[in-house]
Coordinates of C-alpha atoms in Angstrom, one line a residue:
M379 CA 13.3 18.8 -30.3
P380 CA 11.6 19.2 -27.2
R381 CA 8.3 20.2 -27.0
A382 CA 6.8 22.9 -24.8
R383 CA 4.9 20.9 -22.0
H384 CA 1.0 22.0 -23.1
S385 CA 1.7 20.5 -26.7
L386 CA 1.2 17.1 -25.0
V387 CA -1.7 15.0 -23.2
Y388 CA -0.3 12.1 -21.3
V389 CA -2.6 8.9 -21.4
G390 CA -1.8 5.8 -19.0
L391 CA -4.0 2.4 -20.1
K392 CA -2.8 -1.6 -19.9
S393 CA 0.7 -1.1 -18.6
H394 CA 1.5 1.7 -20.9
V395 CA 2.3 5.9 -21.3
I396 CA 1.8 7.1 -24.3
A397 CA 1.8 11.0 -25.0
F398 CA 0.0 12.5 -28.2
D399 CA 0.4 15.7 -29.7
R400 CA -2.5 17.8 -28.4
K401 CA -3.5 20.1 -31.7
T402 CA -3.0 17.3 -34.2
G403 CA -3.9 13.6 -31.6
Q404 CA -0.6 11.9 -33.3
E405 CA 1.2 9.6 -30.8
V406 CA 4.4 11.2 -29.7
W407 CA 6.0 8.4 -28.0
R408 CA 4.5 4.9 -25.8
T409 CA 6.6 3.3 -23.1
P410 CA 5.7 0.4 -21.5
L411 CA 6.3 0.1 -17.5
P412 CA 7.9 -2.4 -16.8
A413 CA 5.8 -3.4 -13.9
K414 CA 6.2 -7.2 -12.0
Y415 CA 2.6 -7.6 -12.3
K416 CA 0.8 -6.6 -15.1
S417 CA -2.0 -8.9 -14.8
S418 CA -3.3 -6.7 -11.9
G419 CA -5.4 -4.4 -13.6
S420 CA -5.8 -2.0 -17.0
L421 CA -5.5 1.4 -15.2
V422 CA -2.2 3.4 -14.6
N423 CA -2.6 7.0 -12.8
V424 CA -0.3 9.5 -14.6
V425 CA 0.2 13.0 -13.2
R426 CA 2.2 15.5 -15.1
D427 CA 3.7 18.8 -13.1
D428 CA 6.4 21.5 -13.4
E429 CA 9.1 19.4 -12.8
G430 CA 8.3 15.5 -14.4
L431 CA 5.9 13.0 -15.6
F432 CA 4.8 10.0 -12.8
A433 CA 2.8 7.0 -13.5
S434 CA 1.6 4.5 -10.8
F435 CA 0.3 0.8 -12.2
A436 CA 0.3 -2.5 -10.1
G437 CA 2.0 -1.2 -7.2
E438 CA 5.0 0.2 -8.4
I439 CA 5.7 4.4 -9.1
F440 CA 7.2 5.6 -12.0
S441 CA 9.5 9.1 -12.9
L442 CA 9.4 9.1 -16.8
D443 CA 10.8 12.1 -19.2
P444 CA 8.0 13.9 -20.4
R445 CA 9.6 14.8 -23.7
T446 CA 10.8 11.5 -24.1
G447 CA 9.2 8.8 -22.4
S448 CA 11.9 7.2 -21.0
L449 CA 12.4 5.6 -17.8
L450 CA 13.8 7.7 -15.3
W451 CA 13.5 5.4 -12.2
R452 CA 11.2 3.3 -10.4
D453 CA 10.1 2.1 -6.8
Q454 CA 8.2 -1.5 -6.2
L455 CA 6.3 0.4 -3.1
K456 CA 7.2 -3.2 -1.6
G457 CA 5.5 -4.4 0.9
L458 CA 2.0 -2.4 -0.2
G459 CA 0.7 -4.8 -2.6
T460 CA -0.5 -4.4 -6.7
G461 CA -3.7 -1.9 -5.6
M462 CA -4.0 1.2 -7.3
A463 CA -1.8 4.3 -6.1
T464 CA -3.0 7.6 -6.8
I465 CA -0.2 10.3 -6.7
A466 CA 0.0 13.6 -5.6
T467 CA 3.4 16.1 -5.5
D468 CA 4.1 19.4 -4.3
Q469 CA 4.0 21.0 -7.7
G470 CA 0.2 20.5 -7.8
G471 CA 0.3 17.2 -10.1
N472 CA -2.7 15.1 -8.6
T473 CA -5.3 12.6 -9.9
Q474 CA -6.9 11.4 -7.1
L475 CA -10.5 11.7 -8.0
S476 CA -10.2 10.7 -11.7
V477 CA -8.5 7.3 -9.7
L478 CA -11.5 7.3 -8.2
G479 CA -13.5 7.7 -10.8
E480 CA -12.0 5.3 -12.7
A481 CA -12.3 2.7 -10.2
T482 CA -15.8 2.8 -9.1
Y483 CA -16.3 2.5 -12.9
Q484 CA -14.1 -0.9 -13.4
A485 CA -16.2 -2.1 -10.0
Q486 CA -19.7 -0.9 -11.2
A487 CA -18.4 -2.9 -14.8
Q488 CA -17.5 -5.9 -12.7
A489 CA -20.6 -6.6 -10.4
A490 CA -22.7 -6.0 -13.9
A491 CA -20.5 -8.5 -15.8
A492 CA -21.1 -10.4 -12.7
A493 CA -24.7 -10.0 -12.8
A494 CA -25.4 -11.1 -16.0
G495 CA -23.0 -14.0 -16.4

């Protein structure tokens, strides 16, 4: 049964995109992203707009069905490395600020761990 867009919350973490029911917190689906280089980081950038759901991870971009989590397509962005990629769409989806905030947090955590070690 299709769910209305407003009823799901999407989370990207450790090579997965997970959808939760907004009201109950129950997991609706979980999709592992088949990236070639999964060890390049745990951050999965996720964008939902009026027409789709997109994720970037380990230097690749993925399109998923927002209702089922099924992988629709992927592009390995060949020649660009495995760095963090941001996503914006013509439909208004944009997570650049949250991705940059997470990147800053991860860099600070690594620096703190190096200083403590």
